[in-house]
PDB file of C-alpha atoms in Angstrom:
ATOM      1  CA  UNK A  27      -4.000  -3.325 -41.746  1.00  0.00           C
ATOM      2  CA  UNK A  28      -7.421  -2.685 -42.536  1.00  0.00           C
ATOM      3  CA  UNK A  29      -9.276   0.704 -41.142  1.00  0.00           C
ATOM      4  CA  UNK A  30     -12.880   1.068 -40.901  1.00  0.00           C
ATOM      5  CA  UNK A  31     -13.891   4.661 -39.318  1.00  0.00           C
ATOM      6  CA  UNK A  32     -16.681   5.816 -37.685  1.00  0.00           C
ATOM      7  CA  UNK A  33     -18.369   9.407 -37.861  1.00  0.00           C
ATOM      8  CA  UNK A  34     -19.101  11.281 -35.203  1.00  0.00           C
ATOM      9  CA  UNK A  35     -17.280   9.251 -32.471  1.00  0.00           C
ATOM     10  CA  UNK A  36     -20.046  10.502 -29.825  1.00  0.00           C
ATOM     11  CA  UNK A  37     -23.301  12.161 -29.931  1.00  0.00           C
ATOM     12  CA  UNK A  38     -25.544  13.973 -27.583  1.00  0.00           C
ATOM     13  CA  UNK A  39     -29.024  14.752 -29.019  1.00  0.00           C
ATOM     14  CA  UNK A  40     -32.871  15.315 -26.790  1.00  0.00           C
ATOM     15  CA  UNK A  41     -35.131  12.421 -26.790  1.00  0.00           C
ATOM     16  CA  UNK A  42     -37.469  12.104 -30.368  1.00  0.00           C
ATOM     17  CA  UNK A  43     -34.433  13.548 -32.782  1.00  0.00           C
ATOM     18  CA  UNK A  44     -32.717  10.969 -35.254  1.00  0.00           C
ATOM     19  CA  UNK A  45     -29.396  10.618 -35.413  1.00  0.00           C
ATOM     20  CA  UNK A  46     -27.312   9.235 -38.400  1.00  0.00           C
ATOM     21  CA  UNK A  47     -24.043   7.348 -37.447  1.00  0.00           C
ATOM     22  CA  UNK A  48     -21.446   6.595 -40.592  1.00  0.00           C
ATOM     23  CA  UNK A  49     -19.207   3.599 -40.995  1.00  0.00           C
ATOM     24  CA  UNK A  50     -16.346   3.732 -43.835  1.00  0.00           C
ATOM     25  CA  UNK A  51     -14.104   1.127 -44.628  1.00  0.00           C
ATOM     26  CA  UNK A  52     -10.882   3.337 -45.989  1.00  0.00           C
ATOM     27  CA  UNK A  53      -8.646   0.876 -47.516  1.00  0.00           C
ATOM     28  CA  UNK A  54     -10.801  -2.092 -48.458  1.00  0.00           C
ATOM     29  CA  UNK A  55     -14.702  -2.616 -50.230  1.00  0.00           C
ATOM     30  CA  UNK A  56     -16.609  -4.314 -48.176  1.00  0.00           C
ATOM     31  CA  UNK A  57     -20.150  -5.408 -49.787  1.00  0.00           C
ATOM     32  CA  UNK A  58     -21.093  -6.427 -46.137  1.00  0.00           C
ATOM     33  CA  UNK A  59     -20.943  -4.548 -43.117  1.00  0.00           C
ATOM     34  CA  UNK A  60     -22.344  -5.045 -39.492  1.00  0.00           C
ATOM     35  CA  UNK A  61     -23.716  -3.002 -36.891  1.00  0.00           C
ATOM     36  CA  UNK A  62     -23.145  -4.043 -33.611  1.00  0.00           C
ATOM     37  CA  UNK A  63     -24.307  -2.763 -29.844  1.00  0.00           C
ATOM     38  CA  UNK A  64     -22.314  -2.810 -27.007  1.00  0.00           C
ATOM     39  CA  UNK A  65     -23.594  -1.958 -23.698  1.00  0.00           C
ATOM     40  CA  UNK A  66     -20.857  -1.587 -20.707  1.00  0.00           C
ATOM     41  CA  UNK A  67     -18.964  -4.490 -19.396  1.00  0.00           C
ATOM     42  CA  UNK A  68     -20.973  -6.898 -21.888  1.00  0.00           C
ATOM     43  CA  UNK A  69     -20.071  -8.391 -25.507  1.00  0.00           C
ATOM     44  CA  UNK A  70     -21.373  -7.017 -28.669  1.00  0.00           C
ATOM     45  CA  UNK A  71     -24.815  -7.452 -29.935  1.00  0.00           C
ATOM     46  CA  UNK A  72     -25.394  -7.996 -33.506  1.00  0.00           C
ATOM     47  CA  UNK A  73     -28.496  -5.595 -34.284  1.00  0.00           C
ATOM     48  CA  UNK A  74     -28.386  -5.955 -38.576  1.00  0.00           C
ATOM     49  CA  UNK A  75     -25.850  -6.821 -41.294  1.00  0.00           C
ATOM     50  CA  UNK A  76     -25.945  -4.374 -44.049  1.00  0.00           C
ATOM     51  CA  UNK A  77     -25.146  -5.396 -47.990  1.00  0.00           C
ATOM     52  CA  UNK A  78     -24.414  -3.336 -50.434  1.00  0.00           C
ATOM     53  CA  UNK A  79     -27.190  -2.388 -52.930  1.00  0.00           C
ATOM     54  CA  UNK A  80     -29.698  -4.732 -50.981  1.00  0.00           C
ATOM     55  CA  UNK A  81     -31.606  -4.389 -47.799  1.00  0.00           C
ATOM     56  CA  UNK A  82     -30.297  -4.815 -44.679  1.00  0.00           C
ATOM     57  CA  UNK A  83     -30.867  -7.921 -42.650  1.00  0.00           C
ATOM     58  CA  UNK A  84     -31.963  -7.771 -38.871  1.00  0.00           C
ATOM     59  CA  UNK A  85     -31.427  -9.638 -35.929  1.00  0.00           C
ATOM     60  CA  UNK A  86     -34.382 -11.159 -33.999  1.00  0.00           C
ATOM     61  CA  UNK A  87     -35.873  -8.441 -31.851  1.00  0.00           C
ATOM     62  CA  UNK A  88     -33.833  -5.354 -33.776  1.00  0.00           C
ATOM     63  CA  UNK A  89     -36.622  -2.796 -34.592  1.00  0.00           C
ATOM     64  CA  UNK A  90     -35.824  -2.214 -38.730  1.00  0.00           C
ATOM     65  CA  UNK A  91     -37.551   0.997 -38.827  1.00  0.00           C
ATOM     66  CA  UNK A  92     -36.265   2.504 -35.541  1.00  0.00           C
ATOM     67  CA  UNK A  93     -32.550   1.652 -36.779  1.00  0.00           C
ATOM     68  CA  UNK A  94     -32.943   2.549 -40.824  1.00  0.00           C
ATOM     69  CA  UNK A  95     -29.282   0.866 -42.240  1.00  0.00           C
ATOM     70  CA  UNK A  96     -28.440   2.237 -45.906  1.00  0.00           C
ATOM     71  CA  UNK A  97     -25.128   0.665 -47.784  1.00  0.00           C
ATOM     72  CA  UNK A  98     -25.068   3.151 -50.389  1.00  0.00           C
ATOM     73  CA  UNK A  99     -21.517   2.406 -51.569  1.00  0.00           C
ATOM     74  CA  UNK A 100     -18.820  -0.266 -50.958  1.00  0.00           C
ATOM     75  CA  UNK A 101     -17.305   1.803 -48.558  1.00  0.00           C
ATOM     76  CA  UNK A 102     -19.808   3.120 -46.864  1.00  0.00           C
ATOM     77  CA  UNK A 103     -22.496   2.087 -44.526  1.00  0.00           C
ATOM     78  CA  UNK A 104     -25.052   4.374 -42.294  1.00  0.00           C
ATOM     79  CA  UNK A 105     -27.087   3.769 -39.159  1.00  0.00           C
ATOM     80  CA  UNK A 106     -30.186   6.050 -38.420  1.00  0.00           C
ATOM     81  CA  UNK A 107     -31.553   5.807 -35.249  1.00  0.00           C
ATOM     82  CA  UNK A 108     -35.145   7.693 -35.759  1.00  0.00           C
ATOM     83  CA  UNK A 109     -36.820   9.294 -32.521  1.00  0.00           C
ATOM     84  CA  UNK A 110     -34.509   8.681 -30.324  1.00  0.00           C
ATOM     85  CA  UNK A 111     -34.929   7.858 -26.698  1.00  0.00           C
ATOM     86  CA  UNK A 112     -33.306   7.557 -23.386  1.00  0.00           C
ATOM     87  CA  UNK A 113     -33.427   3.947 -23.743  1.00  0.00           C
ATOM     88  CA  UNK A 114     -31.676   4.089 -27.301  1.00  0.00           C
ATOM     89  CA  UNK A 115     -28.319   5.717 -25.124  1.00  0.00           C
ATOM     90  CA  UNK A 116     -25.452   2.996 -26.395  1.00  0.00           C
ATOM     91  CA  UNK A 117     -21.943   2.570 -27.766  1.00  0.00           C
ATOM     92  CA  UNK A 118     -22.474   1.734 -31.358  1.00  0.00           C
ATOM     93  CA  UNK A 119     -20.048  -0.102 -33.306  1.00  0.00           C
ATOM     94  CA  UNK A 120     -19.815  -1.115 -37.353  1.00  0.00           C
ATOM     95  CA  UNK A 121     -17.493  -3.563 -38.786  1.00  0.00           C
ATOM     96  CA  UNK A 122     -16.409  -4.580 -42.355  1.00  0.00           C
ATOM     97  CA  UNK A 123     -16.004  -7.857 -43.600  1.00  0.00           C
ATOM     98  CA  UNK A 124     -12.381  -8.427 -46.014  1.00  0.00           C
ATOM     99  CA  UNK A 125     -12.263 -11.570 -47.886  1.00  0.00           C
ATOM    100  CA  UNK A 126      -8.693 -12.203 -48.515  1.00  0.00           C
ATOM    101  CA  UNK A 127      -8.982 -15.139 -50.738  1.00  0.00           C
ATOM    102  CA  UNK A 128     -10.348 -18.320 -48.664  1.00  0.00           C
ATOM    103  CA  UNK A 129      -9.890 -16.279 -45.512  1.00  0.00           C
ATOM    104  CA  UNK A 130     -12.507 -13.366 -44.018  1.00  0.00           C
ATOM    105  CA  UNK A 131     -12.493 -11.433 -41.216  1.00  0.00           C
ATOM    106  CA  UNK A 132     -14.232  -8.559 -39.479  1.00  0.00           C
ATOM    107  CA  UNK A 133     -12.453  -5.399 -39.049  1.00  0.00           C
ATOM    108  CA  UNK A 134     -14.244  -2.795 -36.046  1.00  0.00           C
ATOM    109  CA  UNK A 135     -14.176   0.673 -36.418  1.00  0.00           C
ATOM    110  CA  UNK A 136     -13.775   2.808 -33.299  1.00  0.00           C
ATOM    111  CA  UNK A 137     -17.434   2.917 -31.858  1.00  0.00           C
ATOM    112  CA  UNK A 138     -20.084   5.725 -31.547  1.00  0.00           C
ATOM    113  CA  UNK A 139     -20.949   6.496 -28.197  1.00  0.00           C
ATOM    114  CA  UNK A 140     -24.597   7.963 -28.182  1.00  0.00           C
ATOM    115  CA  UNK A 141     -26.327   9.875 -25.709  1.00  0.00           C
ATOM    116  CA  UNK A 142     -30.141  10.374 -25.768  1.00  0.00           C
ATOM    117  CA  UNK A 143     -30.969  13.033 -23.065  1.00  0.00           C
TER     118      UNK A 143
ATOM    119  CA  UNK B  17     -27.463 -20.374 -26.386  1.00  0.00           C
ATOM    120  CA  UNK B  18     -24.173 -19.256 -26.401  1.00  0.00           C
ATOM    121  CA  UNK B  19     -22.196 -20.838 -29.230  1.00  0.00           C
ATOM    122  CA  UNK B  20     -18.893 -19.647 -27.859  1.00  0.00           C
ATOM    123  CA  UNK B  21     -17.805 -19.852 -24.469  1.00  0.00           C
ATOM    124  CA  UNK B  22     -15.203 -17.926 -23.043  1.00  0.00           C
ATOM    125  CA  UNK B  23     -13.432 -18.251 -19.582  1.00  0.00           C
ATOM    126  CA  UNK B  24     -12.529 -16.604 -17.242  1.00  0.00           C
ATOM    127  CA  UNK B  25     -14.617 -13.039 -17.087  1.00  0.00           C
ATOM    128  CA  UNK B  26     -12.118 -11.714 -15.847  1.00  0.00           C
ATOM    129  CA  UNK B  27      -8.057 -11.500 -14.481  1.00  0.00           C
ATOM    130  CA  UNK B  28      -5.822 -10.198 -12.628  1.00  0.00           C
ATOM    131  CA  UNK B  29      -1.812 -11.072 -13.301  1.00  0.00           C
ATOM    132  CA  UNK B  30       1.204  -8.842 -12.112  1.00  0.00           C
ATOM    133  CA  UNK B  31       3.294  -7.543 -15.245  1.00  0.00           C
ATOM    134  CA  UNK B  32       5.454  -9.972 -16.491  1.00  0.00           C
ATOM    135  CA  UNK B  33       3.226 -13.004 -15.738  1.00  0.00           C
ATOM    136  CA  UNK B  34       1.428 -15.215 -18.675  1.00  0.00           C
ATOM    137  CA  UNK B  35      -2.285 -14.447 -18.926  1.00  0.00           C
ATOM    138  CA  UNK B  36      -4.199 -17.288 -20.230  1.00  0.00           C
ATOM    139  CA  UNK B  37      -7.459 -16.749 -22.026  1.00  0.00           C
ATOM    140  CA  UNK B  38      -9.728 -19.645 -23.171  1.00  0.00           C
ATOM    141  CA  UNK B  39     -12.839 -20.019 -25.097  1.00  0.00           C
ATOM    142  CA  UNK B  40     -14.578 -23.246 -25.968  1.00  0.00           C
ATOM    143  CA  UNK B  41     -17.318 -23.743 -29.669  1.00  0.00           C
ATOM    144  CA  UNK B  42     -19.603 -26.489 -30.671  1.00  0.00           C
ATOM    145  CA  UNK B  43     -20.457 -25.200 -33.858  1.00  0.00           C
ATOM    146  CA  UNK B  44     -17.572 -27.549 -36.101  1.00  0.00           C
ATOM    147  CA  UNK B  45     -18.700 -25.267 -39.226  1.00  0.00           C
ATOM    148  CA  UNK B  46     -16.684 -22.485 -37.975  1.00  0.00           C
ATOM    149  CA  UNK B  47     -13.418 -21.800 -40.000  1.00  0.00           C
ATOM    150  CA  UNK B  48     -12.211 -19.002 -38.428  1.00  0.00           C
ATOM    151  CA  UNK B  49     -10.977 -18.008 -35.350  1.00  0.00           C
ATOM    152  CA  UNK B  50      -9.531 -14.581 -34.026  1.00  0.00           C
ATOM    153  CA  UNK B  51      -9.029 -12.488 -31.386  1.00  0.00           C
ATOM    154  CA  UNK B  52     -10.133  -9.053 -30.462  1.00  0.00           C
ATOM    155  CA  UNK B  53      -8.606  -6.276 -27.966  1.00  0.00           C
ATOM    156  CA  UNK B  54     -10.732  -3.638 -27.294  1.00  0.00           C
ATOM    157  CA  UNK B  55     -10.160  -0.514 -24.904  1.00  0.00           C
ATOM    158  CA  UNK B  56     -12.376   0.977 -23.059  1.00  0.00           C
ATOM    159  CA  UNK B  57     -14.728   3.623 -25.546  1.00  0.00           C
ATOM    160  CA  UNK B  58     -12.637   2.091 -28.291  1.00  0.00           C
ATOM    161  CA  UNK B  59     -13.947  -0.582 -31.109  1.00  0.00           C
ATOM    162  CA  UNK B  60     -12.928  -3.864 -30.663  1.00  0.00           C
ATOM    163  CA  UNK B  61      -9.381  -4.356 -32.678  1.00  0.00           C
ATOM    164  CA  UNK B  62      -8.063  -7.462 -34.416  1.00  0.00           C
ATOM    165  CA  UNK B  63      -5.490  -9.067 -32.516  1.00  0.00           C
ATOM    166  CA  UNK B  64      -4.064 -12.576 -33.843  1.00  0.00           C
ATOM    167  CA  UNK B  65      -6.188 -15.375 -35.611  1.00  0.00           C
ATOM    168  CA  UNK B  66      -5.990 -18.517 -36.390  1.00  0.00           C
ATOM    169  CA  UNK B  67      -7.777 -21.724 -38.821  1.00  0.00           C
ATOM    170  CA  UNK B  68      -8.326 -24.803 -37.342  1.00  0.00           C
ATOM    171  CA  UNK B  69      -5.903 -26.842 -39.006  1.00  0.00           C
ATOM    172  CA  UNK B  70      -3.190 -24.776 -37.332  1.00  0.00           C
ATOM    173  CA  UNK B  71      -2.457 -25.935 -33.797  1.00  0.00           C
ATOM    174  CA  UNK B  72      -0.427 -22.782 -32.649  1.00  0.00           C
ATOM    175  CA  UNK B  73      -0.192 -19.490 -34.112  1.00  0.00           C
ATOM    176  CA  UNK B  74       2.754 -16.373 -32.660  1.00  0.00           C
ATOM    177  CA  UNK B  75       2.383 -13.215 -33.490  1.00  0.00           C
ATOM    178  CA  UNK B  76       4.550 -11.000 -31.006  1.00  0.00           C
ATOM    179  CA  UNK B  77       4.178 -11.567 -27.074  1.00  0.00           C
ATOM    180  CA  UNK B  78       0.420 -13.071 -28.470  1.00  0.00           C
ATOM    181  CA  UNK B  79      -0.282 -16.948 -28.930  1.00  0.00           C
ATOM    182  CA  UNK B  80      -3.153 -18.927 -29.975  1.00  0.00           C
ATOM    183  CA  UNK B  81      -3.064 -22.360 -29.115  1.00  0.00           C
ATOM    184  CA  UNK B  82      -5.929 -24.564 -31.001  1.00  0.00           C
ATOM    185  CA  UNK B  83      -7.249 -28.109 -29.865  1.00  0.00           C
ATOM    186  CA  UNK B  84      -9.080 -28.874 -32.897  1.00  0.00           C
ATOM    187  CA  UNK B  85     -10.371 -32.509 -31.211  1.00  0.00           C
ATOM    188  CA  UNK B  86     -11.622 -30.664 -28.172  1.00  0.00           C
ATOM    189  CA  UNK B  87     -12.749 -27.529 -30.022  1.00  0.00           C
ATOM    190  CA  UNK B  88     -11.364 -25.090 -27.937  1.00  0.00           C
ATOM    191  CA  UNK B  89      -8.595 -22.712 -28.594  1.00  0.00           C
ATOM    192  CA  UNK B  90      -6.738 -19.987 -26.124  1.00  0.00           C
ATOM    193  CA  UNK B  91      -4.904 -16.905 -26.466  1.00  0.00           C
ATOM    194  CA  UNK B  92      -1.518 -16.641 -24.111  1.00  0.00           C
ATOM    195  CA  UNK B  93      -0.303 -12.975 -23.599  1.00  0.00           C
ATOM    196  CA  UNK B  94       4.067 -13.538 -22.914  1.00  0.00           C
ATOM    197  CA  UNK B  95       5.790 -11.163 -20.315  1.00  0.00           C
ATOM    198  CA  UNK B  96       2.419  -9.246 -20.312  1.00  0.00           C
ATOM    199  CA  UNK B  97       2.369  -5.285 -19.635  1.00  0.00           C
ATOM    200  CA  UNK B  98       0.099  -2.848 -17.814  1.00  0.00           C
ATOM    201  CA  UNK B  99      -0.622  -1.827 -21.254  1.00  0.00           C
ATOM    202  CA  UNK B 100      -2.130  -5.261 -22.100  1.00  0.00           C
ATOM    203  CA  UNK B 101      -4.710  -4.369 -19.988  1.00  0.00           C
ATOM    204  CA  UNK B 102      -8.286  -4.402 -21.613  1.00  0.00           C
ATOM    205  CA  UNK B 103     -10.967  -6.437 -22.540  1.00  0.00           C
ATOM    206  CA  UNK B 104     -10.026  -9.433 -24.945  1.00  0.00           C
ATOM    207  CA  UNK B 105     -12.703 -11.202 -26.982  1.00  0.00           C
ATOM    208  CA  UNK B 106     -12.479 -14.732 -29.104  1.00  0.00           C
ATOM    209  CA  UNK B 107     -14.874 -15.051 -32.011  1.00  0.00           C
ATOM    210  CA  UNK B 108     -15.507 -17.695 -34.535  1.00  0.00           C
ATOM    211  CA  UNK B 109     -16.649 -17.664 -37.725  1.00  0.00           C
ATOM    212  CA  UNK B 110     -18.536 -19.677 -40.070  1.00  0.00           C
ATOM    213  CA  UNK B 111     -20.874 -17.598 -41.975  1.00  0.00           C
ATOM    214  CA  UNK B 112     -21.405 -14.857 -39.583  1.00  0.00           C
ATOM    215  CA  UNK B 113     -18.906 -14.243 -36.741  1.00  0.00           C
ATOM    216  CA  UNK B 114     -19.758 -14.974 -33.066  1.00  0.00           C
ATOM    217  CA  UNK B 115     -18.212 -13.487 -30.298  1.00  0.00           C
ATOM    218  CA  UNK B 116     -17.481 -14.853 -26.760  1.00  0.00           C
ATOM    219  CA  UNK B 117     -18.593 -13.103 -23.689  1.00  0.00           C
ATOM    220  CA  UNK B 118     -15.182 -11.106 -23.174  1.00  0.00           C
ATOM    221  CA  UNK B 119     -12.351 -11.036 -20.235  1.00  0.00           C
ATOM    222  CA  UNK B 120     -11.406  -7.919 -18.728  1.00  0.00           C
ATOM    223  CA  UNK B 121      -7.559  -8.052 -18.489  1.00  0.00           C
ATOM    224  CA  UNK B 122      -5.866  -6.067 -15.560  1.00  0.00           C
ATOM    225  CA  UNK B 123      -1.972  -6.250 -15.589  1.00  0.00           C
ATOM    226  CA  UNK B 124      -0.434  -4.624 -12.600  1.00  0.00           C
ATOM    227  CA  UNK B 125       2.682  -2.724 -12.406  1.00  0.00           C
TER     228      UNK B 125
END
């Protein structure tokens, strides 16, 4: 099946440091990518979808230049979250779309737990 | 609004017993449906899916069941194990894909 990783898996950093979080599809090219938020015992929250070449679009309410999304390549996506704080403490996820003919789906990678102190 | 409902939050069943999982859309654009498992610190990961002009779809001890009339589909877990246990999310896509709220699975020993 399709594998999309996630680099680093968790992260501690002190409040007002950025912190870059990488999403790679390994097997696949995915022109789109998403970037999800999941807080605990609740569904993910779109925050932007992320096209290759092209800026990335947000979701109502998403802050575009607290969360700076770059899809340099079409395997590779990145999430910056700039000055980072408390508040900003979340389990990130990406996910890459595969068209298989007709048919697309989403593939998750593992998550990025981060931890603004 | 939440375009896809899912029911219940969450369930208990003793191993061996069925767990049924159902979500409900009004959106009749979506094409798509699957199913996610996710694990606790873990990224949600593709289960079993199905299109809507497939009424049932096995894959394993995993079965979608789709009412295309009543738009509403549900996943059915067979002889289900402790290690079934985690949170299970429908989606449905049309252009984007939309998630359910989630049920948090417990299968005791």
């Amino acid at each position: 099946g399709a594998v999309v990783s996630q680099h680093p898996s968790w992260v501690i950093c002190k409040s007002g440091t950025s912190v870059k979080i990488e999403c790679r599809s390994l097997d696949f090219q995915a022109t789109t990518m998403f970037w999800y938020r999941q807080f605990p015992k609740q569904s993910l929250m779109l925050m932007a979808t992320s096209n290759e070449g092209s800026k990335a679009t947000y979701e109502q309410g998403v802050e575009k230049d607290k969360f700076l999304i770059n899809h340099a390549s079409l395997t590779l996506s990145t999430l910056t979250v700039t000055s980072a704080h408390p508040e900003d403490s979340s389990f990130y996820i990406c996910s890459a779309r595969l068209l298989a003919g007709a048919l697309e789906t989403q593939y998750f990678g593992p998550g990025t737990r981060l931890l603004v102190l | 609004q939440q375009q896809v409902k899912q029911s219940p939050q969450s369930l208990i069943v003793q191993k061996g017993g069925i767990p049924i999982i159902n979500c409900a859309y009004e959106n009749t654009a979506f094409d798509y449906f699957p199913w996610y498992q996710q694990f606790p610190g873990k990224g949600p990961a593709l289960l079993i899916a199905i299109r809507p002009d497939v009424s049932e779809k096995k894959e394993g001890r995993f079965t979608i069941s789709f009412n295309k009339s009543a738009k509403q589909f549900s996943l059915h877990i067979m002889d289900s194990q402790p290690g079934d246990s985690a949170t299970y999310f429908c989606a449905a896509i049309a252009s984007m894909l939309t998630f359910g709220g989630g049920t948090r699975l417990m299968v005791k020993p």
